[in-house]
Coordinates of C-alpha atoms in Angstrom, one line a residue:
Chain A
X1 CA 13.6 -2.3 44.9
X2 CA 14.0 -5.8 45.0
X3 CA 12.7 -6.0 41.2
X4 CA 15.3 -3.7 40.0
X5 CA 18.0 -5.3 41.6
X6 CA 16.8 -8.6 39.5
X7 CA 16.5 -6.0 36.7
X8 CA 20.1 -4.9 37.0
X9 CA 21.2 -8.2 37.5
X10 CA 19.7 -9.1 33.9
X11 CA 21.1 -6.4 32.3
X12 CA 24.4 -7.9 33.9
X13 CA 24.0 -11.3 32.6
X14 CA 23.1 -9.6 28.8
X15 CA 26.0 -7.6 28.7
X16 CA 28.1 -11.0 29.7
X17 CA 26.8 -12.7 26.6
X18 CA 26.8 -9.2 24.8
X19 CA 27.8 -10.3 21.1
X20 CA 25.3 -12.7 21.2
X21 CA 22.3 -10.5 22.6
X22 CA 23.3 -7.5 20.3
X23 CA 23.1 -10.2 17.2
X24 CA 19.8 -11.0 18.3
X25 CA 18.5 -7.5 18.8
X26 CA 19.9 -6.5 15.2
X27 CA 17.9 -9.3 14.0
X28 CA 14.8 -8.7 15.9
X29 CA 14.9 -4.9 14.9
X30 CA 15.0 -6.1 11.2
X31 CA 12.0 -8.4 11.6
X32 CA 10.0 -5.7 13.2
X33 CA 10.9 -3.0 10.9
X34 CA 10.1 -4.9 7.7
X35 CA 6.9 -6.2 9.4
X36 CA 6.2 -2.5 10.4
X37 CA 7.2 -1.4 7.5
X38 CA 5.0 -2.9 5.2
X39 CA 1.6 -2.8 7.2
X40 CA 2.5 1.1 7.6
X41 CA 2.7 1.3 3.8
X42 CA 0.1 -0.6 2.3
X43 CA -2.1 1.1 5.0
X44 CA -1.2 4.2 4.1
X45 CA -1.9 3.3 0.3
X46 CA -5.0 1.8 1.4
X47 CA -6.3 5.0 3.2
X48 CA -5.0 7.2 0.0
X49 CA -7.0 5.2 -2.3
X50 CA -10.1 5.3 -0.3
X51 CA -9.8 9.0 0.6
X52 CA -8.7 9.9 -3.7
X53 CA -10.8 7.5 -5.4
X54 CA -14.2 9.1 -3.0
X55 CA -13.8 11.2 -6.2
X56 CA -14.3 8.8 -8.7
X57 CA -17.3 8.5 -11.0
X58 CA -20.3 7.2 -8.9
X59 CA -20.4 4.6 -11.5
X60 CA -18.4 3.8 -14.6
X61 CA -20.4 1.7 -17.7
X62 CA -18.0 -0.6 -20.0
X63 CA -19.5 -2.5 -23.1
X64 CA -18.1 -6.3 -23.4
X65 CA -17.3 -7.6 -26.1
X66 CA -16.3 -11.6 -26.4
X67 CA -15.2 -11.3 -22.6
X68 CA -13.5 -7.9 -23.7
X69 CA -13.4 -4.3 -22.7
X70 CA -14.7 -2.4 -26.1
X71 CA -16.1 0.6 -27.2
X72 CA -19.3 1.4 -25.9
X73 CA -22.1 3.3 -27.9
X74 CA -22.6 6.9 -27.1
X75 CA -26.3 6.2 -28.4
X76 CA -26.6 4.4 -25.0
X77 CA -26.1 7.4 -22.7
X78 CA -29.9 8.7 -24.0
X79 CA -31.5 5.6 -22.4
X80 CA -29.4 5.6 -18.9
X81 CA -29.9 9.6 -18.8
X82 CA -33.8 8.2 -18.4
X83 CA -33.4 6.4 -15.0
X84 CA -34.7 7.8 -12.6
X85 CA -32.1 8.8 -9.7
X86 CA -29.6 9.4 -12.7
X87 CA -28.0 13.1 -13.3
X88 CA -24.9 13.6 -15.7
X89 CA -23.8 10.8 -17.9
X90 CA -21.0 11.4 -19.8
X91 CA -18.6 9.3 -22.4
X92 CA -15.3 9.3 -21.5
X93 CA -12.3 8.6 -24.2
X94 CA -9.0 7.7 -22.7
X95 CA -6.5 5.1 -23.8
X96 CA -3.0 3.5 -23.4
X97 CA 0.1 4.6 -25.6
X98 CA 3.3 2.8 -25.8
X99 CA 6.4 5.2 -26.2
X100 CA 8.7 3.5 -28.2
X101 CA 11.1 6.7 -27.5
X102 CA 11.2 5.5 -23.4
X103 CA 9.6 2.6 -23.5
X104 CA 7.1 3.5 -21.5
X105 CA 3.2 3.1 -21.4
X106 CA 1.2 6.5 -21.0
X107 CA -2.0 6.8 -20.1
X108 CA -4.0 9.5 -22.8
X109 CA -7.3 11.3 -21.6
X110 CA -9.1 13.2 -23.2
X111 CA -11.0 16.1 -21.7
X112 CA -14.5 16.5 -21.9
X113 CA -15.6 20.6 -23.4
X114 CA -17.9 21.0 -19.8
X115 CA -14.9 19.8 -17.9
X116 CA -14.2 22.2 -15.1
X117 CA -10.3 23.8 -16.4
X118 CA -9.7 25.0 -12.9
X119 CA -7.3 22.3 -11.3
X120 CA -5.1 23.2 -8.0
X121 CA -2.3 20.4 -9.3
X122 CA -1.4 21.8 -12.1
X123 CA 1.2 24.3 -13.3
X124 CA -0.2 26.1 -16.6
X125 CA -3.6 25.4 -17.8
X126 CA -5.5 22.5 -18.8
X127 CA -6.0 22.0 -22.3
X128 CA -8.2 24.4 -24.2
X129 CA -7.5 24.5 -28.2
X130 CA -6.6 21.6 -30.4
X131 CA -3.2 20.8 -30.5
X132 CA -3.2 21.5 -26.9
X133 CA -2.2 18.9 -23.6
X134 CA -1.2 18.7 -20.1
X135 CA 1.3 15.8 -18.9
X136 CA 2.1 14.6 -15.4
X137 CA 5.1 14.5 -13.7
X138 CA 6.3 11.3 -14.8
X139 CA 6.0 12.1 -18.3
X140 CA 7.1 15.6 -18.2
X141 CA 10.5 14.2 -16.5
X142 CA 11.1 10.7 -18.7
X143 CA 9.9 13.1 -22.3
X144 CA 12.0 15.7 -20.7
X145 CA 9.5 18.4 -21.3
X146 CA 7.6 21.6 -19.6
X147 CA 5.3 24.2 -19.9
X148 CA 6.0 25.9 -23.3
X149 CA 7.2 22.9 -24.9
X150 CA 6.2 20.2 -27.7
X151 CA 5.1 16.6 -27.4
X152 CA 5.5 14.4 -30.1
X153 CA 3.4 11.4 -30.0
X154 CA 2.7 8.9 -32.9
X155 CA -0.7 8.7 -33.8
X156 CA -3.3 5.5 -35.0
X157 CA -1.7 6.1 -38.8
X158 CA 2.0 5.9 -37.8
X159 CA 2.4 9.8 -38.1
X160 CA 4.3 12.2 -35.2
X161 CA 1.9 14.9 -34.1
X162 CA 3.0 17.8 -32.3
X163 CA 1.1 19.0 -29.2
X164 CA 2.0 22.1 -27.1
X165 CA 2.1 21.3 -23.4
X166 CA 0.5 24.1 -21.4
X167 CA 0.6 22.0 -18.1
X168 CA 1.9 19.8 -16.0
X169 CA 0.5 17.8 -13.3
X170 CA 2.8 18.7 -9.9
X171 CA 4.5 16.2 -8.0
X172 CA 2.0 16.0 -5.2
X173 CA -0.4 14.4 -7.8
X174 CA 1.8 12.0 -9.2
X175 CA -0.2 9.1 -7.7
X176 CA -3.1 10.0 -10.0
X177 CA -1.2 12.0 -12.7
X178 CA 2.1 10.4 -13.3
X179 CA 1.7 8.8 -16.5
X180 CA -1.3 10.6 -17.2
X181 CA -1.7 13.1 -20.8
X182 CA -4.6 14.8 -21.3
X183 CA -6.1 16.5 -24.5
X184 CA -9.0 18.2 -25.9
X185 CA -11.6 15.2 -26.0
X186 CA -11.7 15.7 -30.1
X187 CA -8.1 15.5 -30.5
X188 CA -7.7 12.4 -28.5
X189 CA -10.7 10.5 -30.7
X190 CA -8.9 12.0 -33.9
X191 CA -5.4 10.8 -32.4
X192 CA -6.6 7.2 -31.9
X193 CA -8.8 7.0 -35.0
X194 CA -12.1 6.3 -32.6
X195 CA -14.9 5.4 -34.6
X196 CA -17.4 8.1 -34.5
X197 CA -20.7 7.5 -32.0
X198 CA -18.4 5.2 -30.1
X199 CA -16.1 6.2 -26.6
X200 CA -14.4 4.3 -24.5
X201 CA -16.6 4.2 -21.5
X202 CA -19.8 5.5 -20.0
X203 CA -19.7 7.7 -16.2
X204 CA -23.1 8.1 -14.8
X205 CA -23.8 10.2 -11.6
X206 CA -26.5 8.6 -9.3
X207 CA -27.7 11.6 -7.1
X208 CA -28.2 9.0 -3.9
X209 CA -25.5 6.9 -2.9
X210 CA -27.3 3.9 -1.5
X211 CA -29.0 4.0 -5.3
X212 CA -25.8 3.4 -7.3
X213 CA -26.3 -0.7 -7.2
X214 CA -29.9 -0.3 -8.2
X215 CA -29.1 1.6 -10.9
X216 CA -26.3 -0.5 -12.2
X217 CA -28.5 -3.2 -12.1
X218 CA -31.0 -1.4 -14.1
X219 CA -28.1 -0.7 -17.0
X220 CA -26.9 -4.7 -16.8
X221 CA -30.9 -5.3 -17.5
X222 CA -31.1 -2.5 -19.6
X223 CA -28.0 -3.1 -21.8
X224 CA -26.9 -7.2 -21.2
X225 CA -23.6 -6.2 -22.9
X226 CA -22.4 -4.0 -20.6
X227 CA -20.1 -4.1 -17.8
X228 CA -21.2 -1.2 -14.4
X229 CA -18.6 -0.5 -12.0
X230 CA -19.6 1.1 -9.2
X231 CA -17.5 3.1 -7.1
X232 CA -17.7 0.6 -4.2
X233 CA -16.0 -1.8 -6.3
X234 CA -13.0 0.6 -7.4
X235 CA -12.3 1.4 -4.0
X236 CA -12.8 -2.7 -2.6
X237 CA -9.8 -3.0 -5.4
X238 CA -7.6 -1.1 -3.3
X239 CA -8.4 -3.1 -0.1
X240 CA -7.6 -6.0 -1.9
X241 CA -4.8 -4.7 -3.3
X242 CA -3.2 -3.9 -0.1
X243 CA -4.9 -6.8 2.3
X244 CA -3.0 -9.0 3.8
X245 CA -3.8 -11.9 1.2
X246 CA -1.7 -9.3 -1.7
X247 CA 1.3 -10.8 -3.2
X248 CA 3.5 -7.9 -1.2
X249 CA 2.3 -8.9 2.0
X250 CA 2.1 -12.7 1.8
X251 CA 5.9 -12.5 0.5
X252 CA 7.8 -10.1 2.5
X253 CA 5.5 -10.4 5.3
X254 CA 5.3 -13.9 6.2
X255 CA 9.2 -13.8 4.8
X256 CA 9.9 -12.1 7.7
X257 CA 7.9 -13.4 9.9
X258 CA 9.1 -17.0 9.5
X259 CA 12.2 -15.5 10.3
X260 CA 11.1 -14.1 13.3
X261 CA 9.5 -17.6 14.6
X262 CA 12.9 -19.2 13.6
X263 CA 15.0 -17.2 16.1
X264 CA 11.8 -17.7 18.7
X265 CA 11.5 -21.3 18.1
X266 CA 15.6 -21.3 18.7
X267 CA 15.2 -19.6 22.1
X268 CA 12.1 -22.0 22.8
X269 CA 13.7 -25.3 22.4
X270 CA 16.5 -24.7 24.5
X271 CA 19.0 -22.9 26.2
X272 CA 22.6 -23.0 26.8
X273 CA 24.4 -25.1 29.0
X274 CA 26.2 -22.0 30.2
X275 CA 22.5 -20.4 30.6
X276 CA 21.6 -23.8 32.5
X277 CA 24.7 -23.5 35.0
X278 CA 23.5 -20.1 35.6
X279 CA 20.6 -20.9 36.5
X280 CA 22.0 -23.9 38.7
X281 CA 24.5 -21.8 41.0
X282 CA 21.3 -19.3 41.4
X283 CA 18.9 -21.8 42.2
X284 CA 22.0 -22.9 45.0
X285 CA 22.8 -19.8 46.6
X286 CA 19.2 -19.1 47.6
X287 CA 17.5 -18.0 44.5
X288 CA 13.8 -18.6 44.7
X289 CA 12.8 -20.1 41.1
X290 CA 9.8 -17.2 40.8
X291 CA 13.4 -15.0 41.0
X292 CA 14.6 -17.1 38.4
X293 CA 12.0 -16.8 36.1
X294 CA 11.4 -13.1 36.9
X295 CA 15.0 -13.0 36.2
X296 CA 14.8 -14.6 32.3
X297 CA 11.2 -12.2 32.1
X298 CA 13.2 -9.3 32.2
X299 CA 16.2 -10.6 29.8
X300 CA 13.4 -11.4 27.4
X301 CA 11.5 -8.0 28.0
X302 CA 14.7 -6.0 28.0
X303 CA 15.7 -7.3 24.3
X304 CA 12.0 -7.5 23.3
X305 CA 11.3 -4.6 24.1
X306 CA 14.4 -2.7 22.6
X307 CA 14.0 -4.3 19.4
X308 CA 10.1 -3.5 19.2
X309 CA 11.1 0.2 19.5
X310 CA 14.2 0.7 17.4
X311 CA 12.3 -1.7 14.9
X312 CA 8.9 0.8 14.7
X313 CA 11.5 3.6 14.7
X314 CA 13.0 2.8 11.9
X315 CA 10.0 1.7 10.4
X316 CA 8.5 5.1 10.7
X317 CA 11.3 6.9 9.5
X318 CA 12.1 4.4 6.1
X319 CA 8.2 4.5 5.3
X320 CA 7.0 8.7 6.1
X321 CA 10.5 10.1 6.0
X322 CA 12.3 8.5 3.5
X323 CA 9.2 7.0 1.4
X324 CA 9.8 3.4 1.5
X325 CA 13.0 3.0 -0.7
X326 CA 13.8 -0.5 0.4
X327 CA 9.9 -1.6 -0.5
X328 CA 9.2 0.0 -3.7
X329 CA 11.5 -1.9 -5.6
X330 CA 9.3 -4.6 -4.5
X331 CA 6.0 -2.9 -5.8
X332 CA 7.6 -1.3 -8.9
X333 CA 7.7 -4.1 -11.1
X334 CA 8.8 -3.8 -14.7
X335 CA 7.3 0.0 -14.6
X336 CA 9.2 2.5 -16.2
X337 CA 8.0 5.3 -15.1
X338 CA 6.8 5.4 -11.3
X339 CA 5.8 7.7 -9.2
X340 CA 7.8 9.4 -6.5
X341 CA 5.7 8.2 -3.0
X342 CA 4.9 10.8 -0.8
X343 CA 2.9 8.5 1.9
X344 CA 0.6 10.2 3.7
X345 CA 1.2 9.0 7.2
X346 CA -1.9 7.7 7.8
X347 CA -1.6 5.3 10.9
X348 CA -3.6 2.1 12.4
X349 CA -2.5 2.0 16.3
X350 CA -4.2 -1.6 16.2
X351 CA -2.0 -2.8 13.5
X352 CA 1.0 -1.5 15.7
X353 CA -0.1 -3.0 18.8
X354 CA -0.6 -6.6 16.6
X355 CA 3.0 -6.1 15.6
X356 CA 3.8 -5.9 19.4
X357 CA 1.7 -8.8 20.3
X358 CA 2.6 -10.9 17.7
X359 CA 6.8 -10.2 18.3
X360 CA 7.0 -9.1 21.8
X361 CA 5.4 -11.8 23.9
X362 CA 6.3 -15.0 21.8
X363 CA 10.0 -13.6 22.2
X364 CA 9.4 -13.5 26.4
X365 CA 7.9 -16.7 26.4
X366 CA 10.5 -18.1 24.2
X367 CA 12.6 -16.9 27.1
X368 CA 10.5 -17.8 30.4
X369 CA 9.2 -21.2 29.0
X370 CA 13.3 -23.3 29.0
X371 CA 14.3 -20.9 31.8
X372 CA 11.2 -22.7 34.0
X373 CA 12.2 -25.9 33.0
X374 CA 15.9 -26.0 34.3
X375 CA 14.4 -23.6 37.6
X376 CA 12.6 -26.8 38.7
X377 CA 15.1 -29.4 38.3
X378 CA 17.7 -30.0 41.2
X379 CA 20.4 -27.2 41.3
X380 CA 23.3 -29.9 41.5
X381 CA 22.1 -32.3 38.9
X382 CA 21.3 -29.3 36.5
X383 CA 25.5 -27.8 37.6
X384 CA 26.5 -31.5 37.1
X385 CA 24.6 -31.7 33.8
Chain B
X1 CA 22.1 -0.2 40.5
X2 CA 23.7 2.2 37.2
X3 CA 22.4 -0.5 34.7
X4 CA 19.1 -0.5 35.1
X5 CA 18.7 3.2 34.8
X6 CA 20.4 3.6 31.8
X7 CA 17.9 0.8 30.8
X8 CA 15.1 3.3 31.5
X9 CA 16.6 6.6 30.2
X10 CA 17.0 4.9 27.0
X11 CA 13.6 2.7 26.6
X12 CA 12.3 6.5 27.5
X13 CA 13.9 7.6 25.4
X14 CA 13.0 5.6 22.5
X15 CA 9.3 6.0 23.7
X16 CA 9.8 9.8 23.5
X17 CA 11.1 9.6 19.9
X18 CA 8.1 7.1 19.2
X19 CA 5.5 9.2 20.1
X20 CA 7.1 12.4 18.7
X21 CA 7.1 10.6 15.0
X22 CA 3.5 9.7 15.8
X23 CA 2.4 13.5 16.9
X24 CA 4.2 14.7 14.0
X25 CA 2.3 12.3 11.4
X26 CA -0.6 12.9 13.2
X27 CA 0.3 17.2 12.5
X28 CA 1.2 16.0 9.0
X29 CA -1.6 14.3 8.0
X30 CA -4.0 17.0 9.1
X31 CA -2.4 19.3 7.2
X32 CA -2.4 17.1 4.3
X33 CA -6.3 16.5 5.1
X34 CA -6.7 20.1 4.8
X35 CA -4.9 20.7 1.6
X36 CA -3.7 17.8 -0.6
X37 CA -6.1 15.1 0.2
X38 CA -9.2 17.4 -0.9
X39 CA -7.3 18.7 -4.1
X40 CA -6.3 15.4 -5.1
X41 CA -10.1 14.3 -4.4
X42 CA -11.2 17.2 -6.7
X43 CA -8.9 15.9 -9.5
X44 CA -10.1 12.6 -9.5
X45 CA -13.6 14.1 -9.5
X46 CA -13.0 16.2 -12.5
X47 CA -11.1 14.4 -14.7
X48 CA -12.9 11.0 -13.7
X49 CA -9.7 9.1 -12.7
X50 CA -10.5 5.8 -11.5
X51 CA -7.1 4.4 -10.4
X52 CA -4.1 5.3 -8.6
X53 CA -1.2 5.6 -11.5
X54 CA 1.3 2.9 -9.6
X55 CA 1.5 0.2 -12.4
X56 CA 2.5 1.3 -15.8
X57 CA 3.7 -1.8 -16.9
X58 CA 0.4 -3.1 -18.3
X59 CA -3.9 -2.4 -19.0
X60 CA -5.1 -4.1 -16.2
X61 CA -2.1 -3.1 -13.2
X62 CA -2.9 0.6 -14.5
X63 CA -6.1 0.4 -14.2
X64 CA -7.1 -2.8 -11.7
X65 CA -10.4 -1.4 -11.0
X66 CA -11.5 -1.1 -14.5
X67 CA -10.0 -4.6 -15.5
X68 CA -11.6 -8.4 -15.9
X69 CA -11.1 -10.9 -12.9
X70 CA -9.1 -12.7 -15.9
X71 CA -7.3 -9.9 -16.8
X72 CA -3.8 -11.2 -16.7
X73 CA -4.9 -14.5 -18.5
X74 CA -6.4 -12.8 -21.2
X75 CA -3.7 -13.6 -24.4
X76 CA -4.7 -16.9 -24.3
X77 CA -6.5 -19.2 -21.8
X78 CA -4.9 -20.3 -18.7
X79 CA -1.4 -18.6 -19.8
X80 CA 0.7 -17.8 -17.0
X81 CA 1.0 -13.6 -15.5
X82 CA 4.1 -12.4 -16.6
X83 CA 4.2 -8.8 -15.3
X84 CA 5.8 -9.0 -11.8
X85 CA 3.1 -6.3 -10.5
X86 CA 0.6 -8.7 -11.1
X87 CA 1.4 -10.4 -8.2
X88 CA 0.7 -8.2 -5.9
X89 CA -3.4 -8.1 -6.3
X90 CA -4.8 -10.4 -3.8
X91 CA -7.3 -13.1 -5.5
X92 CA -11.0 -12.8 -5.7
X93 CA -13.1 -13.3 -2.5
X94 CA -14.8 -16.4 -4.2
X95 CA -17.6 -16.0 -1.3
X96 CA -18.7 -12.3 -1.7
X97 CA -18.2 -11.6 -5.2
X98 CA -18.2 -7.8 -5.9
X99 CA -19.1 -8.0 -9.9
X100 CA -22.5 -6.2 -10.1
X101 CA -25.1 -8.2 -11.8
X102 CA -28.5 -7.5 -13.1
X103 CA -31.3 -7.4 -10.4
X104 CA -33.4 -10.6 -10.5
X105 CA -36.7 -8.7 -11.4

């Protein structure tokens, strides 16, 4: 009972200084939802990666050339076919193409003959016949094309070809298909004038998992000009992508914050003299300074507290509801075409309760810690002060 | 004595929406594991899709996993990045690197 009454009696004094308190809440609210915000997203695209890219070649061999990516002898699948522990190898040609049309950079694939042609993410059919492709949705949308119409690209000698697209990619897939084209795997080499015997990479399928480095290791020995990724390293990409030592988090992150220490580090160095003659006429009517200090506890909880929750609301809401608008500006960049994020809400509790630790109770003891000092100082010197 | 219920109703009820959002991501994302997650998984298993198409803007943002630690200073040495995605990769862990190299036998 007693601690309510001190309860209600801080909800008094906030609502006396109410302009001020509902300043600092907006502000606090901000800090958490951006803070919220951003480790809710780059989790989320962390977890996507990891859970996508589990379906990724078990190991993907490049040829280097003069500290280059180059084309890679199709003569060298035969010997890695040979290791033991090794089923399919296949080559792989896929390369960029500017549209001068858009301006924008597609990514061309072309599609092996034993490729499976059933897909779930697709409207229409893959690819079958020459003359044939399947775009994703951010090329369908900036080329302004569908199923049943033609794509003109320009190929290696400067001369528009005209492909029939007979699918598109649907939006669900856009974080894998969006700028993606995909053609016969013979039109693609003839397209980009791809010396013959030569593709762009290698994938090798390693039937045991814990085998993958050994057998990269093997191809580095085997072939000294050559470059094995394994799948482990494409998906320790993404972490570092979306760790916090990334470029997104160190800048809006720690951006916000700083911000957040500022107003703490205001509250800690001080409070008001109004806020000190409080304190003063309780201290002289009989207030206990535990009372006092329980008293600034629950003015620092009670806006703490508030701003924590509205803060995670809204970050839950701009990130899974809305898709993260006021962020992917941020991760954008000069890319023209970009997909349409969908996050999967996939959440870390501990990264939530870090947020909570980390805003929450600096904020109270920003509050307690002045509060303590005036409560032990002499009611009439601190009234006279 | 009004004050500090109000307090609780609306902490409650800010809790309440809280863990709503967080049962309804959790309904969500099963779903999505049930559906979307295992196509998507399937694509990048049949058409051998190595990267997450986020970055357009150049070889080595479209493709970060299949690019050179040097990547963005590869027109010329030590030039400066100039493609604002860029920024956003973390640096190499200098201690672990992840490069696979030939076994020492």
């Amino acid at each position: 009972m007693r601690r309510l009454l001190i309860l209600d009696y801080a909800l008094s004094s906030l609502w006396r200084r109410r302009y001020k308190n509902f300043s600092i809440i907006a502000v606090f609210t901000l800090t958490v939802a951006v803070l919220g915000s951003i480790l809710l997203l780059t989790h989320s695209l962390k977890m996507e990666a990891s859970e996508i890219l589990a379906g990724a070649p078990d190991l993907v061999v490049q040829r280097m050339s003069a500290g280059r990516h180059d084309l890679i002898p199709v003569r060298y699948i035969e010997e890695i076919e040979k290791i033991p522990g090794v089923g399919a190898v296949k080559s792989r040609c896929w390369g960029y193409y500017y549209d001068a049309l858009t301006g924008s950079n597609f990514t061309l694939l072309g599609l092996d003959e034993t490729a499976t042609h059933e897909i779930h993410l697709l409207e229409g059919s893959m690819p079958k016949a020459e003359g044939q492709c399947a775009v994703g949705p951010g090329v369908a949308r900036i080329r302004n094309v569908k199923v049943g119409d033609e794509l003109i690209l320009i190929d290696s000698t400067n001369t528009g070809v005209v492909f029939e697209v007979v699918g598109t990619f649907t939006e669900e897939s856009s974080i894998l298909t969006n700028d993606l084209v995909v053609f016969p795997k013979d039109d693609l080499v003839w397209f980009f004038g791809l010396p013959e015997g030569r593709a762009t990479d290698i994938t090798v399928e390693v039937f045991n998992e814990s085998e993958v480095s050994t057998v990269a290791g093997k191809i580095k020995r085997m072939y000294p000009d050559t470059r094995p990724i394994t799948r482990r390293e494409i998906v320790q990409t993404y972490d570092a992508v979306f760790n916090w030592r990334s470029g997104m988090m160190l800048t809006v992150f720690l951006s916000a914050l700083i911000a957040f220490s500022i107003l703490a580090w205001d509250k800690a160095t001080g409070i008001s003299a109004e806020e000190r003659r409080e304190v003063g006429i309780l201290k002289a009517i009989g207030w206990d300074t535990s009372d006092v200090l329980e008293l600034k506890f629950w003015e620092g909880t009670v806006i703490s507290l508030t701003s924590f929750l509205l803060g995670l609301i809204f970050a839950f809401v701009h990130v899974f509801f809305f898709g993260a608008p006021l962020l992917t500006p941020v991760l954008k960049g000069w890319s023209v075409i970009f997909p349409d994020f969908h996050f999967t809400p996939y959440i870390d509790l501990y990264q939530i309760a870090v947020i909570g630790f980390l805003t929450v109770v600096p904020y109270v003891a920003s509050t307690v810690i002045p509060s303590w000092k005036t409560a032990v100082t002499d009611p009439e010197e601190v009234m006279r002060s | 004595m009004v004050r500090h219920r109000i307090f609780i109703v609306l902490t409650a009820l800010k809790v309440a929406i809280l863990i709503g959002i967080l049962l309804y991501c959790r309904g969500h994302l099963r779903v999505l594991e049930g559906s979307e997650v295992p196509a998507k998984r399937a694509l990048s298993r049949q058409l051998g899709l190595t990267d997450l198409s986020i970055w357009t803007e150049a070889r080595y943002t479209r493709h970060p996993s299949q690019a050179d630690f040097f990547a963005p200073f590869q027109d010329f040495p030590s030039s400066l990045e100039h493609f604002p995605a860029g920024s956003v990769v973390a640096p190499p862990r200098f201690a672990a690197p992840v490069r696979t190299e030939p076994s020492p036998e």
